[in-house]
CSV table of C-alpha atoms in Angstrom, one decimal:
chain,number,residue,atom,x,y,z
A,270,UNK,CA,-7.3,1.6,25.7
A,271,UNK,CA,-6.8,-1.9,24.2
A,272,UNK,CA,-9.6,-3.4,22.0
A,273,UNK,CA,-10.3,-7.1,21.8
A,274,UNK,CA,-9.4,-8.4,18.4
A,275,UNK,CA,-11.8,-10.6,16.4
A,276,UNK,CA,-10.1,-13.6,14.9
A,277,UNK,CA,-10.6,-13.2,11.1
A,278,UNK,CA,-9.6,-16.4,9.2
A,279,UNK,CA,-9.8,-14.3,6.0
A,280,UNK,CA,-9.9,-10.5,6.1
A,281,UNK,CA,-12.4,-9.0,3.7
A,282,UNK,CA,-13.7,-5.5,2.9
A,283,UNK,CA,-16.5,-6.1,5.3
A,284,UNK,CA,-13.9,-7.1,8.0
A,285,UNK,CA,-12.3,-3.7,7.7
A,286,UNK,CA,-15.6,-1.9,8.2
A,287,UNK,CA,-16.2,-4.1,11.3
A,288,UNK,CA,-12.8,-3.2,12.7
A,289,UNK,CA,-13.6,0.5,12.4
A,290,UNK,CA,-17.0,0.0,14.0
A,291,UNK,CA,-15.4,-2.0,16.9
A,292,UNK,CA,-12.5,0.5,17.4
A,293,UNK,CA,-9.8,-2.0,16.3
A,294,UNK,CA,-7.0,-0.4,14.4
A,295,UNK,CA,-6.2,-1.8,10.9
A,296,UNK,CA,-2.6,-2.9,10.0
A,297,UNK,CA,-1.5,-2.6,6.4
A,298,UNK,CA,1.9,-3.2,4.8
A,299,UNK,CA,3.2,-3.4,1.2
A,300,UNK,CA,4.6,-6.6,-0.3
A,301,UNK,CA,5.6,-7.3,-3.9
A,302,UNK,CA,6.8,-11.0,-4.0
A,303,UNK,CA,5.8,-14.4,-2.7
A,304,UNK,CA,8.4,-14.8,0.1
A,305,UNK,CA,7.8,-11.4,1.7
A,306,UNK,CA,4.1,-11.6,1.4
A,307,UNK,CA,4.1,-15.0,3.1
A,308,UNK,CA,6.0,-13.5,6.0
A,309,UNK,CA,3.8,-10.4,6.2
A,310,UNK,CA,0.6,-12.6,6.1
A,311,UNK,CA,1.9,-15.0,8.7
A,312,UNK,CA,2.7,-12.1,11.0
A,313,UNK,CA,-0.9,-11.1,11.1
A,314,UNK,CA,-1.1,-8.0,8.9
A,315,UNK,CA,-4.7,-7.3,7.9
A,316,UNK,CA,-4.2,-5.8,4.5
A,317,UNK,CA,-1.3,-6.3,2.0
A,318,UNK,CA,-0.9,-3.5,-0.5
A,319,UNK,CA,0.7,-4.4,-3.7
A,320,UNK,CA,1.8,-0.8,-4.2
A,321,UNK,CA,3.0,0.9,-7.3
A,322,UNK,CA,5.9,1.8,-4.9
A,323,UNK,CA,7.3,-1.4,-6.5
A,324,UNK,CA,8.5,1.0,-9.1
A,325,UNK,CA,10.9,2.5,-6.5
A,326,UNK,CA,11.9,-0.3,-4.2
A,327,UNK,CA,11.9,-3.2,-6.6
A,328,UNK,CA,12.8,-1.6,-9.9
A,329,UNK,CA,14.9,1.4,-8.8
A,330,UNK,CA,12.9,4.1,-10.5
A,331,UNK,CA,12.8,7.6,-9.1
A,332,UNK,CA,9.0,7.8,-9.2
A,333,UNK,CA,6.0,5.4,-9.3
A,334,UNK,CA,5.1,6.5,-12.8
A,335,UNK,CA,7.1,4.0,-14.9
A,336,UNK,CA,5.6,0.8,-13.6
A,337,UNK,CA,3.2,-0.9,-16.0
A,338,UNK,CA,-0.1,-2.8,-15.6
A,339,UNK,CA,1.6,-6.0,-16.7
A,340,UNK,CA,4.3,-5.5,-14.0
A,341,UNK,CA,1.7,-4.8,-11.3
A,342,UNK,CA,-0.2,-8.0,-12.3
A,343,UNK,CA,3.1,-9.9,-12.0
A,344,UNK,CA,3.8,-8.7,-8.5
A,345,UNK,CA,0.2,-9.0,-7.4
A,346,UNK,CA,0.0,-12.6,-8.6
A,347,UNK,CA,3.0,-13.6,-6.5
A,348,UNK,CA,1.5,-11.9,-3.4
A,349,UNK,CA,-1.9,-13.5,-3.8
A,350,UNK,CA,-0.4,-16.9,-4.0
A,351,UNK,CA,1.2,-16.3,-0.6
A,352,UNK,CA,-1.6,-14.6,1.3
A,353,UNK,CA,-3.9,-16.9,3.3
A,354,UNK,CA,-5.5,-14.4,5.6
A,355,UNK,CA,-4.8,-10.8,4.5
A,356,UNK,CA,-6.9,-8.8,2.1
A,357,UNK,CA,-4.8,-8.1,-1.0
A,358,UNK,CA,-5.3,-4.6,-2.5
A,359,UNK,CA,-3.5,-3.8,-5.8
A,360,UNK,CA,-2.6,-0.3,-7.0
A,361,UNK,CA,-3.8,0.6,-10.5
A,362,UNK,CA,-0.6,2.2,-12.0
A,363,UNK,CA,-0.3,5.6,-13.6
A,364,UNK,CA,-1.9,5.8,-17.0
A,365,UNK,CA,-4.3,2.9,-16.5
A,366,UNK,CA,-7.4,4.7,-15.3
A,367,UNK,CA,-7.1,8.5,-15.3
A,368,UNK,CA,-8.2,9.5,-18.7
A,369,UNK,CA,-10.9,7.0,-19.7
A,370,UNK,CA,-13.4,5.3,-17.4
A,371,UNK,CA,-13.7,2.4,-19.9
A,372,UNK,CA,-9.9,2.0,-19.8
A,373,UNK,CA,-10.0,2.1,-16.0
A,374,UNK,CA,-12.5,-0.7,-16.0
A,375,UNK,CA,-10.4,-2.8,-18.4
A,376,UNK,CA,-7.4,-2.3,-16.2
A,377,UNK,CA,-9.2,-3.2,-13.0
A,378,UNK,CA,-10.7,-6.3,-14.6
A,379,UNK,CA,-7.2,-7.4,-15.7
A,380,UNK,CA,-5.9,-7.0,-12.1
A,381,UNK,CA,-8.8,-9.0,-10.7
A,382,UNK,CA,-8.8,-11.8,-13.3
A,383,UNK,CA,-5.0,-12.2,-13.9
A,384,UNK,CA,-3.7,-11.7,-10.4
A,385,UNK,CA,-6.5,-12.8,-8.2
A,386,UNK,CA,-6.3,-9.6,-6.1
A,387,UNK,CA,-9.2,-8.8,-3.9
A,388,UNK,CA,-9.5,-5.0,-4.5
A,389,UNK,CA,-7.9,-2.1,-6.4
A,390,UNK,CA,-6.7,1.3,-5.2
A,391,UNK,CA,-6.8,4.5,-7.2
A,392,UNK,CA,-5.3,7.9,-6.5
A,393,UNK,CA,-7.5,11.0,-6.7
A,394,UNK,CA,-10.9,12.4,-5.9
A,395,UNK,CA,-13.6,14.1,-8.0
A,396,UNK,CA,-11.4,14.1,-11.1
A,397,UNK,CA,-11.5,10.3,-11.3
A,398,UNK,CA,-15.0,9.9,-10.0
A,399,UNK,CA,-16.4,8.4,-13.2
A,400,UNK,CA,-13.5,5.8,-13.4
A,401,UNK,CA,-14.2,4.7,-9.9
A,402,UNK,CA,-17.9,4.4,-10.5
A,403,UNK,CA,-17.4,2.3,-13.6
A,404,UNK,CA,-15.1,0.0,-11.6
A,405,UNK,CA,-17.5,-0.2,-8.7
A,406,UNK,CA,-20.5,-0.9,-11.0
A,407,UNK,CA,-18.6,-4.0,-12.2
A,408,UNK,CA,-18.5,-5.3,-8.6
A,409,UNK,CA,-14.8,-4.6,-8.0
A,410,UNK,CA,-14.0,-3.2,-4.6
A,411,UNK,CA,-12.2,0.1,-4.7
A,412,UNK,CA,-9.9,1.8,-2.0
A,413,UNK,CA,-9.4,5.5,-2.5
A,414,UNK,CA,-6.2,7.5,-1.9
A,415,UNK,CA,-6.1,11.2,-1.1
A,416,UNK,CA,-3.6,13.7,0.1
A,417,UNK,CA,-0.1,13.2,-1.3
A,418,UNK,CA,-0.7,11.2,-4.5
A,419,UNK,CA,2.7,10.1,-5.8
A,420,UNK,CA,1.4,9.5,-9.3
A,421,UNK,CA,0.8,13.3,-9.5
A,422,UNK,CA,4.3,14.2,-8.3
A,423,UNK,CA,5.2,16.2,-11.4
A,424,UNK,CA,2.0,18.2,-11.0
A,425,UNK,CA,2.8,19.1,-7.4
A,426,UNK,CA,6.5,19.2,-7.9
A,427,UNK,CA,7.2,18.1,-4.3
A,428,UNK,CA,6.6,15.4,-1.7
A,429,UNK,CA,5.8,17.8,1.1
A,430,UNK,CA,2.7,17.7,3.3
A,431,UNK,CA,-0.6,18.2,1.4
A,432,UNK,CA,-3.8,20.0,2.4
A,433,UNK,CA,-2.2,22.5,4.9
A,434,UNK,CA,-4.1,25.3,3.3
A,435,UNK,CA,-7.9,25.7,4.0
A,436,UNK,CA,-9.0,25.4,0.4
A,437,UNK,CA,-7.2,22.1,-0.3
A,438,UNK,CA,-8.2,20.7,3.1
A,439,UNK,CA,-11.9,21.4,2.3
A,440,UNK,CA,-11.5,19.7,-1.1
A,441,UNK,CA,-9.9,16.7,0.5
A,442,UNK,CA,-12.8,16.4,3.0
A,443,UNK,CA,-15.3,16.7,0.2
A,444,UNK,CA,-13.5,14.1,-1.9
A,445,UNK,CA,-13.4,11.7,1.0
A,446,UNK,CA,-17.1,12.0,1.5
A,447,UNK,CA,-17.7,11.6,-2.2
A,448,UNK,CA,-15.6,8.4,-2.3
A,449,UNK,CA,-17.6,7.0,0.6
A,450,UNK,CA,-20.9,8.0,-1.1
A,451,UNK,CA,-20.2,6.3,-4.4
A,452,UNK,CA,-19.1,3.1,-2.7
A,453,UNK,CA,-15.4,2.9,-1.9
A,454,UNK,CA,-14.8,0.5,1.0
A,455,UNK,CA,-11.8,2.3,2.5
A,456,UNK,CA,-9.5,5.3,2.0
A,457,UNK,CA,-5.8,6.0,2.3
A,458,UNK,CA,-4.7,9.4,3.4
A,459,UNK,CA,-1.1,10.2,2.7
A,460,UNK,CA,1.1,12.9,4.3
A,461,UNK,CA,-1.6,15.4,5.5
A,462,UNK,CA,-2.0,17.2,8.8
A,463,UNK,CA,-3.0,14.8,11.6
A,464,UNK,CA,-5.9,17.1,12.7
A,465,UNK,CA,-7.4,17.0,9.2
A,466,UNK,CA,-7.0,13.2,8.9
A,467,UNK,CA,-8.7,12.6,12.3
A,468,UNK,CA,-11.6,14.8,11.1
A,469,UNK,CA,-12.0,12.8,7.9
A,470,UNK,CA,-11.9,9.5,9.8
A,471,UNK,CA,-14.6,10.9,12.1
A,472,UNK,CA,-16.9,12.2,9.4
A,473,UNK,CA,-16.9,9.1,7.1
A,474,UNK,CA,-18.1,5.6,8.0
A,475,UNK,CA,-15.5,3.8,5.9
A,476,UNK,CA,-12.1,2.9,7.3
A,477,UNK,CA,-9.4,5.6,6.9
A,478,UNK,CA,-5.8,4.3,6.7
A,479,UNK,CA,-3.0,6.8,7.2
A,480,UNK,CA,0.6,7.1,6.1
A,481,UNK,CA,2.1,10.3,7.6
A,482,UNK,CA,-1.4,11.3,8.7
A,483,UNK,CA,-1.2,10.9,12.5
A,484,UNK,CA,-2.8,8.5,14.9
A,485,UNK,CA,-6.4,9.7,14.7
A,486,UNK,CA,-7.3,7.5,11.7
A,487,UNK,CA,-8.5,3.9,11.6
A,488,UNK,CA,-5.2,2.2,10.6
A,489,UNK,CA,-1.7,2.6,9.3
A,490,UNK,CA,0.3,1.6,6.2
A,491,UNK,CA,4.0,1.6,5.6
A,492,UNK,CA,6.2,0.4,2.8
A,493,UNK,CA,7.8,-2.9,4.0
A,494,UNK,CA,11.3,-2.0,2.8
A,495,UNK,CA,11.1,1.2,4.8
A,496,UNK,CA,9.8,-0.2,8.1
A,497,UNK,CA,12.4,-3.0,8.1
A,498,UNK,CA,15.2,-0.7,7.4
A,499,UNK,CA,16.2,-2.2,4.1
A,500,UNK,CA,16.1,1.3,2.5
A,501,UNK,CA,18.4,3.5,4.5
A,502,UNK,CA,18.1,6.6,2.3
A,503,UNK,CA,14.5,7.4,3.2
A,504,UNK,CA,13.8,8.9,6.6
A,505,UNK,CA,10.5,10.9,6.7
A,506,UNK,CA,9.1,11.9,10.1
A,507,UNK,CA,6.3,9.4,9.9
A,508,UNK,CA,8.6,6.4,9.4
A,509,UNK,CA,9.4,4.1,12.3
A,510,UNK,CA,12.1,1.6,11.5
A,511,UNK,CA,11.5,-1.7,13.3
A,512,UNK,CA,14.7,-3.3,12.1
A,513,UNK,CA,17.9,-2.2,10.5
A,514,UNK,CA,18.1,-4.9,7.8
A,515,UNK,CA,20.4,-2.8,5.6
A,516,UNK,CA,23.3,-3.0,8.0
A,517,UNK,CA,22.4,-6.6,9.1
A,518,UNK,CA,22.2,-7.9,5.6
A,519,UNK,CA,25.4,-6.1,4.3
A,520,UNK,CA,27.2,-7.5,7.4
A,521,UNK,CA,26.0,-11.0,6.8
A,522,UNK,CA,26.8,-10.9,3.1
A,523,UNK,CA,30.2,-9.4,3.8
A,524,UNK,CA,30.9,-12.2,6.3
A,525,UNK,CA,29.9,-14.8,3.6
A,526,UNK,CA,32.3,-13.2,1.1
A,527,UNK,CA,35.1,-13.3,3.7
A,528,UNK,CA,34.3,-17.0,4.5
A,529,UNK,CA,34.4,-18.0,0.8
A,530,UNK,CA,37.6,-16.1,0.2
A,531,UNK,CA,39.3,-17.7,3.2
A,532,UNK,CA,38.0,-21.2,2.4
A,533,UNK,CA,36.2,-21.3,5.7
A,534,UNK,CA,32.9,-22.0,3.9
A,535,UNK,CA,32.0,-24.7,3.3
A,536,UNK,CA,33.6,-26.7,6.1
A,537,UNK,CA,33.5,-30.5,6.5
A,538,UNK,CA,30.0,-30.6,8.0
A,539,UNK,CA,28.7,-28.5,5.1
A,540,UNK,CA,29.5,-30.9,2.3
A,541,UNK,CA,28.6,-34.4,1.1
């Protein structure tokens, strides 16, 4: 059943809660630079995530762990300058919030002041509760992230589906309710069973945005490079490719090379 969309000139944390209440699904995509963020924003995406996945798709690292707070601020600043409508959420990178709530607050303040982002996202539940509370007490909106948490990849040792076992599923549900209770405005669930994700979305009042968590949640997020087919080496079950830009771009660039080599480019109309 289709739901009438409210025309938001600027999406806010309150807007997302209204969307959940009204049954309108929330669209969320990553962006890491001005040009891509402007395209994503113009297309009508509700939330732009400046993800620490920039470590993978922009810098070529194997994991999200190497990206620094300074680098996240650089990417976020470019995205904020482009976004006219979307809410911009910025990941706090690994090492900037886990061990010390005071350090977590300093990191979040730097994100907000230096990039102009609208909110921050942190991975984890009860183990980072105090860091989240410290950030929230400063008036900074926080989006939670449970399930597969890539910053903990070396702890888990695999990117397989999380919370399939009853004990982990119960903890995830408890953590989700805790994040809602202390004041998080939304929650990302990554790579967990669809039935569990739907249960979480039903039992909390804040929006739940899924990636590999089925359709029973309040919205979806994907990495822009994956959904546009720019990254042809990543093919999880949950990914739908809307374009095949890898082949299209390599084809176009190959044609450019051929045209230069053959002196076909530039022609008489393409010079002064």
